[in-house]
Coordinates of C-alpha atoms and ligand atoms in Angstrom, one line a residue:
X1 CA 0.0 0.0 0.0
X2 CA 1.3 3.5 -0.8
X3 CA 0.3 5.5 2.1
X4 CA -1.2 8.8 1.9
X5 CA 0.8 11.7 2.6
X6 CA -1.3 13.3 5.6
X7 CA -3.6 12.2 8.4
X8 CA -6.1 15.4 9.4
X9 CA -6.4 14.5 13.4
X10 CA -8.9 16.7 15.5
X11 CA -8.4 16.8 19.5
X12 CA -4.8 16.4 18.6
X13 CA -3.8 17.7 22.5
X14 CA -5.9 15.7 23.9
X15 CA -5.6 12.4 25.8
X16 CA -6.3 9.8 23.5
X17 CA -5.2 12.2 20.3
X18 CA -1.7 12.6 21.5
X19 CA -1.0 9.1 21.9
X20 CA -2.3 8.6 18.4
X21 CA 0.2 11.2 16.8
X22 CA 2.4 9.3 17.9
X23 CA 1.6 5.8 16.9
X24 CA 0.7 7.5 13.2
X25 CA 4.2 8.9 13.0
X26 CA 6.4 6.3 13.9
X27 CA 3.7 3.9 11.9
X28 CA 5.1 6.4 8.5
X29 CA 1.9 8.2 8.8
X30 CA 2.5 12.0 8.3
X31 CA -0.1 14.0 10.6
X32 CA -1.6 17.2 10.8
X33 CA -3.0 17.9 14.3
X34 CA -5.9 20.8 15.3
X35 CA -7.4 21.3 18.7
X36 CA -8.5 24.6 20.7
X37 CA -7.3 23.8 23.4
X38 CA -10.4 23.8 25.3
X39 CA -9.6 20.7 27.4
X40 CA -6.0 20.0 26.9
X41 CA -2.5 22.4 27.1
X42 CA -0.2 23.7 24.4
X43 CA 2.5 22.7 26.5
X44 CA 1.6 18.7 25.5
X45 CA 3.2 20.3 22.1
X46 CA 6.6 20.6 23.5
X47 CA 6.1 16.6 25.0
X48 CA 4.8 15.5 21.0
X49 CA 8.3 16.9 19.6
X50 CA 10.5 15.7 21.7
X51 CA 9.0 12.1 21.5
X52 CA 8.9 12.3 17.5
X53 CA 12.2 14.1 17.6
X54 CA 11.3 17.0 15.3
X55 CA 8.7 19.9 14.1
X56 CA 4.7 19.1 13.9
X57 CA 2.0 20.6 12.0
X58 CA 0.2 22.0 14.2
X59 CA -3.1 24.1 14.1
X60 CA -5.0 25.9 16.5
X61 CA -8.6 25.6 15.2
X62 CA -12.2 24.9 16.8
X63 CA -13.5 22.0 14.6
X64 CA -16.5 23.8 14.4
X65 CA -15.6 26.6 12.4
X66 CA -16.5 25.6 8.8
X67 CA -14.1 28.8 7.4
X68 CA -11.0 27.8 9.4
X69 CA -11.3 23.9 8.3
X70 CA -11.9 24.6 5.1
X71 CA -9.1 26.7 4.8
X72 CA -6.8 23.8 6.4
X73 CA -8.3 21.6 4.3
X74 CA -6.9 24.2 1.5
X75 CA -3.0 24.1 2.8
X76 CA -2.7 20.8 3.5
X77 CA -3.5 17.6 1.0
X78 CA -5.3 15.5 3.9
X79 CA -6.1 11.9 2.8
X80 CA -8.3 11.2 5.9
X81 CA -9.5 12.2 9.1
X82 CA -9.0 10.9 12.3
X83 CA -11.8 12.6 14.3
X84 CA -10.7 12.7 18.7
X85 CA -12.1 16.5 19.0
X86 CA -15.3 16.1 21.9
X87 CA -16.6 17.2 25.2
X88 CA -16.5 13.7 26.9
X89 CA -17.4 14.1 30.6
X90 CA -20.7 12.3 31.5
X91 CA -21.6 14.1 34.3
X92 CA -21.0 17.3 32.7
X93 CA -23.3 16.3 29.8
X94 CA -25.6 16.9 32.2
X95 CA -25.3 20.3 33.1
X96 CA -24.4 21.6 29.4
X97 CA -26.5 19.4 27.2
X98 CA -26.6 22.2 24.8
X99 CA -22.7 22.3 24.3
X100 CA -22.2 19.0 24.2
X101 CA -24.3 18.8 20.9
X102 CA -23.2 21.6 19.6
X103 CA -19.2 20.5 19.7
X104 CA -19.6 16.6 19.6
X105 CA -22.7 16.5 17.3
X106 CA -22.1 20.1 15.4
X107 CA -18.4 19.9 15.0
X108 CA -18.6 16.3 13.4
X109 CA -21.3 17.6 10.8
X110 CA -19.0 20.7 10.1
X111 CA -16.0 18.3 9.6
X112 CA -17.8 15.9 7.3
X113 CA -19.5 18.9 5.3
X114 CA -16.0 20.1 5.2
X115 CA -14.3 17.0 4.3
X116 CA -17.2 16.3 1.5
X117 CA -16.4 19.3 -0.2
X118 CA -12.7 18.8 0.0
X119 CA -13.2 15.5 -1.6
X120 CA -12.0 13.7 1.3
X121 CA -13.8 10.7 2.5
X122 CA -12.0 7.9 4.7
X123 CA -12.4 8.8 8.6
X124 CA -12.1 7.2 11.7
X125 CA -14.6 8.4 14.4
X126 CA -14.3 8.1 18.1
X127 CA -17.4 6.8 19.9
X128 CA -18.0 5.1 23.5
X129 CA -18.9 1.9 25.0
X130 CA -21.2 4.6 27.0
X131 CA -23.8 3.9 24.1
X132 CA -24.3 0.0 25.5
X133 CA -27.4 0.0 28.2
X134 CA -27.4 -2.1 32.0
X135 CA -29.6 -4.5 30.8
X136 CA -27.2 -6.7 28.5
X137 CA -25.2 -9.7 30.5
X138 CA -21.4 -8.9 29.5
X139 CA -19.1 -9.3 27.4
X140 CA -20.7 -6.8 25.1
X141 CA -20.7 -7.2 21.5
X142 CA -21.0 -4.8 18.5
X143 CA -24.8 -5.2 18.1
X144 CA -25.8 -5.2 21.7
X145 CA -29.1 -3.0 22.2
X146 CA -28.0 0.3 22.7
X147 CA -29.6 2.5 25.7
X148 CA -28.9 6.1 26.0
X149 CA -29.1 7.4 29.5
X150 CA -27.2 10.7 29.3
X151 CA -26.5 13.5 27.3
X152 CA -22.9 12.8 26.3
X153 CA -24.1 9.2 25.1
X154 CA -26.5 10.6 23.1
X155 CA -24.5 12.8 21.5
X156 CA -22.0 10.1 20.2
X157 CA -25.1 8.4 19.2
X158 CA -26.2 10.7 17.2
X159 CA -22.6 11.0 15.4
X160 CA -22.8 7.2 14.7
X161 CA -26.4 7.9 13.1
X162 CA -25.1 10.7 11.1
X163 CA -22.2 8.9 9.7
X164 CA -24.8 5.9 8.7
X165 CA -26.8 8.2 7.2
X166 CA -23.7 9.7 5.4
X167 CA -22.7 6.1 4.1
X168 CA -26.1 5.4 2.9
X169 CA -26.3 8.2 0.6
X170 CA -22.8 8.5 -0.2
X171 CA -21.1 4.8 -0.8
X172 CA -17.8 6.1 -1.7
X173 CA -17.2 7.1 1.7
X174 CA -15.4 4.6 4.4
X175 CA -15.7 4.5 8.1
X176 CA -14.3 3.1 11.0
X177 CA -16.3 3.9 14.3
X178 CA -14.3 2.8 17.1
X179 CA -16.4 1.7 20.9
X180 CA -13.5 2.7 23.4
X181 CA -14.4 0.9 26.5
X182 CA -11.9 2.4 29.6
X183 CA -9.1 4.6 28.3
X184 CA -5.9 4.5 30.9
X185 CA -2.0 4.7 31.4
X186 CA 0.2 6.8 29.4
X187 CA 2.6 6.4 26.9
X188 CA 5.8 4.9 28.3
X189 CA 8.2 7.5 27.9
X190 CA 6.3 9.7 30.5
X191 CA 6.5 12.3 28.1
X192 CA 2.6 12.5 27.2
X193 CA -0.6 11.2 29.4
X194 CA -4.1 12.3 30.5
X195 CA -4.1 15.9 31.7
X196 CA -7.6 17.5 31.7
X197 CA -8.2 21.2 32.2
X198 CA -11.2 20.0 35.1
X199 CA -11.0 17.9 37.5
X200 CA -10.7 14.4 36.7
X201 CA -13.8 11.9 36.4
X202 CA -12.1 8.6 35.7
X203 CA -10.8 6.1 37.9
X204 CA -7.0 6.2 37.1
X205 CA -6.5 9.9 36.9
X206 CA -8.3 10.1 40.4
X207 CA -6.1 7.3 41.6
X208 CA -3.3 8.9 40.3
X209 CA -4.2 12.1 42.2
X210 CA -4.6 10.2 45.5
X211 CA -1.3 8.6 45.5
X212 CA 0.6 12.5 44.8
X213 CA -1.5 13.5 47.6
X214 CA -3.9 15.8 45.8
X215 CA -6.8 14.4 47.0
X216 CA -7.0 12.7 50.8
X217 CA -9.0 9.3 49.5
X218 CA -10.7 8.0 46.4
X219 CA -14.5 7.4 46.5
X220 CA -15.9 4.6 45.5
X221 CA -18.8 3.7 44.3
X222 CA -21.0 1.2 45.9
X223 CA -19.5 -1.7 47.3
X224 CA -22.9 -3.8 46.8
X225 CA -22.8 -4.5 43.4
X226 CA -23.2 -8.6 42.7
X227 CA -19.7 -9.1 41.5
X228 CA -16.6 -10.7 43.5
X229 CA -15.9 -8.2 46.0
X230 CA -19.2 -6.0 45.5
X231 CA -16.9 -2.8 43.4
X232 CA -18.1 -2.6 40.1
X233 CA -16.1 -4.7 37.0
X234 CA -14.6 -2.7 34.0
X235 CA -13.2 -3.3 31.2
X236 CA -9.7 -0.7 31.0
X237 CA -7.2 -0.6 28.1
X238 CA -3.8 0.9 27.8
X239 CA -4.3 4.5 25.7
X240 CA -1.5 3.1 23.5
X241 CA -3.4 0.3 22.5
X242 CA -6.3 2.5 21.8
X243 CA -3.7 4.6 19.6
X244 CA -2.1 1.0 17.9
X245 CA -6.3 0.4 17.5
X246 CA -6.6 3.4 15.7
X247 CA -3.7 2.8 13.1
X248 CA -5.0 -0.9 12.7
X249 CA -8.2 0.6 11.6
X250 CA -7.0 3.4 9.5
X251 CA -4.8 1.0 7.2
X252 CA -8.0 -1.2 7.2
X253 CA -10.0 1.6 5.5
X254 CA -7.2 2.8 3.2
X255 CA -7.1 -1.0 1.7
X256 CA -10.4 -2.0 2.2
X257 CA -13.8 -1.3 0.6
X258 CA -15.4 -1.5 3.7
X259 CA -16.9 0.3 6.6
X260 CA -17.1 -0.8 10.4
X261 CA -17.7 -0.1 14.0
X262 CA -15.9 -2.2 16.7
X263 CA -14.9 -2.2 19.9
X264 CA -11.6 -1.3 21.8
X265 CA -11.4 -3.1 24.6
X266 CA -9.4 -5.8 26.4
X267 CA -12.3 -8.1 27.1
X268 CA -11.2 -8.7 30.8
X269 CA -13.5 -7.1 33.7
X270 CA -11.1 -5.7 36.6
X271 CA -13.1 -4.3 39.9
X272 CA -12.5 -1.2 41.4
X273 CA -10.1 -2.6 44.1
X274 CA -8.1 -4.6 42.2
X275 CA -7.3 -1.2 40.8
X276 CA -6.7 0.3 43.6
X277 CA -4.3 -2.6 44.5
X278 CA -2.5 -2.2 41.7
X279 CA -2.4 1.2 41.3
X280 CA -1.1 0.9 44.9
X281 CA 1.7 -1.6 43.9
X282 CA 2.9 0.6 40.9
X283 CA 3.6 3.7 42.9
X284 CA 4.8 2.3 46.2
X285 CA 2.3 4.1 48.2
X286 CA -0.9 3.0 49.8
X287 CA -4.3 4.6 48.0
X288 CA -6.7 5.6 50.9
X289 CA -10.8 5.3 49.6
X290 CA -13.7 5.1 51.2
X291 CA -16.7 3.8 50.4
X292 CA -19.9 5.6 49.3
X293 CA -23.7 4.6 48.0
X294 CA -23.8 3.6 44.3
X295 CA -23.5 6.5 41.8
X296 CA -27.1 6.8 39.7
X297 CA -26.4 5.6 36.3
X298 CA -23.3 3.3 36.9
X299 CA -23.7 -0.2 36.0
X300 CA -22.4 -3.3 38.4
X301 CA -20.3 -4.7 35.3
X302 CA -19.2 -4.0 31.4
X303 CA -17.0 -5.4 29.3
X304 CA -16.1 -5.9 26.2
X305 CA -16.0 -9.0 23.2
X306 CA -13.4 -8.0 20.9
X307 CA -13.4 -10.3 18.7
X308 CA -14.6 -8.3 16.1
X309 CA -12.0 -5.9 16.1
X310 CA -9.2 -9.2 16.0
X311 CA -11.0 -10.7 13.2
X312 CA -11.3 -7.4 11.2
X313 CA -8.4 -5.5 11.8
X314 CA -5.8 -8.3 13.4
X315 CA -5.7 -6.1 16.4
X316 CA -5.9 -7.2 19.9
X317 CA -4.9 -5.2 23.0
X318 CA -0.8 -5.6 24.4
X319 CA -0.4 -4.0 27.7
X320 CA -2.0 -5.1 30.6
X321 CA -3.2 -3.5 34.1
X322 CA 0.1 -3.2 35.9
X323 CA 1.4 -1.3 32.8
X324 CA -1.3 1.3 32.8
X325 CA -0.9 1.7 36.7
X326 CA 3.0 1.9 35.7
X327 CA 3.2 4.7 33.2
X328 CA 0.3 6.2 34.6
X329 CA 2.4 6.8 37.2
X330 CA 5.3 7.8 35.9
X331 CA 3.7 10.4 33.9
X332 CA 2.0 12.2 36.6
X333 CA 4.8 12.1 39.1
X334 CA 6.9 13.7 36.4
X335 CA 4.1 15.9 35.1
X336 CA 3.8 17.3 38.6
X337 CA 7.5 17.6 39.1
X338 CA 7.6 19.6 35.3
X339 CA 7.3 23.4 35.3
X340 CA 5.4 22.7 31.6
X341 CA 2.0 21.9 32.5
X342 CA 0.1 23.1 35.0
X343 CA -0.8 21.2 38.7
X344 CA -3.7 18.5 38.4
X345 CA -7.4 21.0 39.7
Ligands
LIG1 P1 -9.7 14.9 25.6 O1 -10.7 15.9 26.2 O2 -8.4 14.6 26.3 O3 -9.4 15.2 24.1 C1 -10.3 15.9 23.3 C2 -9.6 17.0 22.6 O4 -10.5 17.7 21.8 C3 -9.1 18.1 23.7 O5 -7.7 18.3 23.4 C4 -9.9 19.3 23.4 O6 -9.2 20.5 23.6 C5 -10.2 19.1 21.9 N1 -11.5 19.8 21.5 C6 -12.7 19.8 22.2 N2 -13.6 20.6 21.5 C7 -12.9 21.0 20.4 C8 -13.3 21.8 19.2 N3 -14.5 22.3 19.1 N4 -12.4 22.0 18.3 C9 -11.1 21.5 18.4 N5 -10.7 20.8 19.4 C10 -11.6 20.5 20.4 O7 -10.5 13.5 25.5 P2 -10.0 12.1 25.1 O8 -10.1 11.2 26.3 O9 -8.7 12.1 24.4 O10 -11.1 11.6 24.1 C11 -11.0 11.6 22.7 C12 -12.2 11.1 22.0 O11 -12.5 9.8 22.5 C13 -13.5 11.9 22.3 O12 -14.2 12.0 21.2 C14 -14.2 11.1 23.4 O13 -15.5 11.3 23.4 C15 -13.8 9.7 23.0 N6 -13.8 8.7 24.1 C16 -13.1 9.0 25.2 C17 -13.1 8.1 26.3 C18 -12.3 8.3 27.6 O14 -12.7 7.8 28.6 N7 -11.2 9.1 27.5 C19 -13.9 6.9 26.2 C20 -14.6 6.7 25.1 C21 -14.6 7.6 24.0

């Protein structure tokens, strides 16, 4: 396969955009990256080019603007898209349902309008294992029922219907929806990893937090839930897998007539202490928590089947708990010792 000469990736600053710069480049990809910056730090910038060892092409741009994507559309020959750019906290769905359809449904509808009249048309969209509902026994498979229970879900919901609506009427077009199930670690040079401009609402950044003493315990959860030791059972997978994932599925598309959505997951379920322990064992400190009544929403137990996404794209998750606890760890205890990004809120 020749490969094209540029990858467009949105939310190029962010966690799980970052890591995939990086697995495009050193995979011979070349990228163009464009984020605003509205929940991630130009100073992850200065971490990219010292782990690729030279300049990037970088744009500061809100997806949403049809004018400024257009015109980087214009400078750049982009082959295809890899689309990260979203609001992604649940709980802040909530409160701002309006933004969260405005950037995560509205932005994708200005990029696709954008990358239809640029005559670009292979993409790789990032959607959730949020979509899948409570009431289907795990592991979850790509054509579990769906239920929507919040706004941020909905929202990626409705950027899976619009791309099936987009393949429907335009067949030349070829997509790749990725289900992320749990997103954790950092890459292992310590150079780039998770570094929100809120407060943290996943487990690992929170346990992460606890063991540099930013916070005085974890919460958890519920400790009632009908699985081994009553914590709930996820299923978390190591962001540099989700990046490897993401080149897997990108070559896929570039080869392939074909168009997919699959999971990203590691297909094992790991309960909230078991985390803790070895999130415990990988910094060398004990992780205080206490427990707390369920949350509303949260489910006892989710986890993937990924077979799909072995069968399809020959991909299959590497790194295992202990390595997300691991660089996890060393990225934030260096992060925290670095003047370049700013202290955890
Ligand atoms: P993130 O917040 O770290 O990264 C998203 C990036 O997009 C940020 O750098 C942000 O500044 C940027 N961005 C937001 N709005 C933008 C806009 N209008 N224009 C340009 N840039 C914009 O999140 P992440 O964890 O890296 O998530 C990446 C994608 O994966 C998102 O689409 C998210 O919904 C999806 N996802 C994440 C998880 C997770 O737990 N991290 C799980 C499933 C799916």
């Amino acid at each position: 396969m020749s490969k094209p000469a540029k990858i467009l990736l949105t939310g190029a600053t962010g966690y799980i955009g970052s890591h995939a710069w990086v697995a495009l480049s050193q995979a011979g990809w070349d990228v163009v990256g464009v984020d605003n910056f509205a929940n991630s730090h130009p100073a992850v910038l200065e971490g990219l080019t010292r782990l690729l060892s030279g300049p990037l092409m970088f744009e500061c741009a809100d997806v949403g603007d049809a004018a400024a994507m257009s015109a980087l559309f214009a400078r750049h020959r982009i082959d295809a898209v890899m689309h990260f750019a979203a609001l992604k906290s649940v709980p802040e769905s909530l409160l701002r349902p309006l933004d969260y359809m405005a950037v995560n449904v509205g932005g994708l509808l200005t990029l696709t309008q954008v990358m239809q009249a640029h005559n670009v048309q292979r993409l790789v969209f990032s959607s959730t294992a949020a979509l899948y509902g409570a009431s289907q026994p795990p592991p979850l498979r790509e054509d579990a029922a769906l239920e929507i229970s919040h706004p941020y879900a909905r929202s990626k919901w409705m950027g899976e219907r619009l791309l099936a609506d987009l393949l429907a009427a335009f067949p030349a077009w070829r997509v790749a929806t990725l289900r992320y199930f749990n997103p954790a670690g950092a890459h292992e040079s310590g150079l780039i990893g998770e570094r929100p401009r809120g407060p943290a609402d996943n487990l690992m950044p929170c346990l992460g937090e606890v063991a540099l003493g930013l916070r005085p315990h974890l919460w958890v959860y519920g400790r009632d839930y009908p699985t081994p030791d009553g914590t709930g059972l996820r299923d978390y997978l190591h962001v540099q897998d989700i990046a490897d994932g993401h080149v897997s599925a990108l070559e896929h598309l570039m080869e392939q007539p074909d168009s997919f959505t699959l999971n990203l997951g590691r297909g094992e379920a790991v309960s909230v202490l078991q985390m803790i322990a070895a999130y415990a064992q990988a910094c060398g400190r004990p992780i205080p928590y206490r427990v707390i009544p369920r949350r509303a929403g949260d489910v006892a137990a989710s986890w993937a089947d990924c077979s799909q996404a072995a069968q399809r794209l020959g991909w299959q998750a590497q790194r295992d708990v202990a390595a997300m606890c691991r660089d996890s760890w060393r990225w934030l205890s260096a992060a925290q010792t670095s003047s370049a990004l700013p202290a955890p809120t």
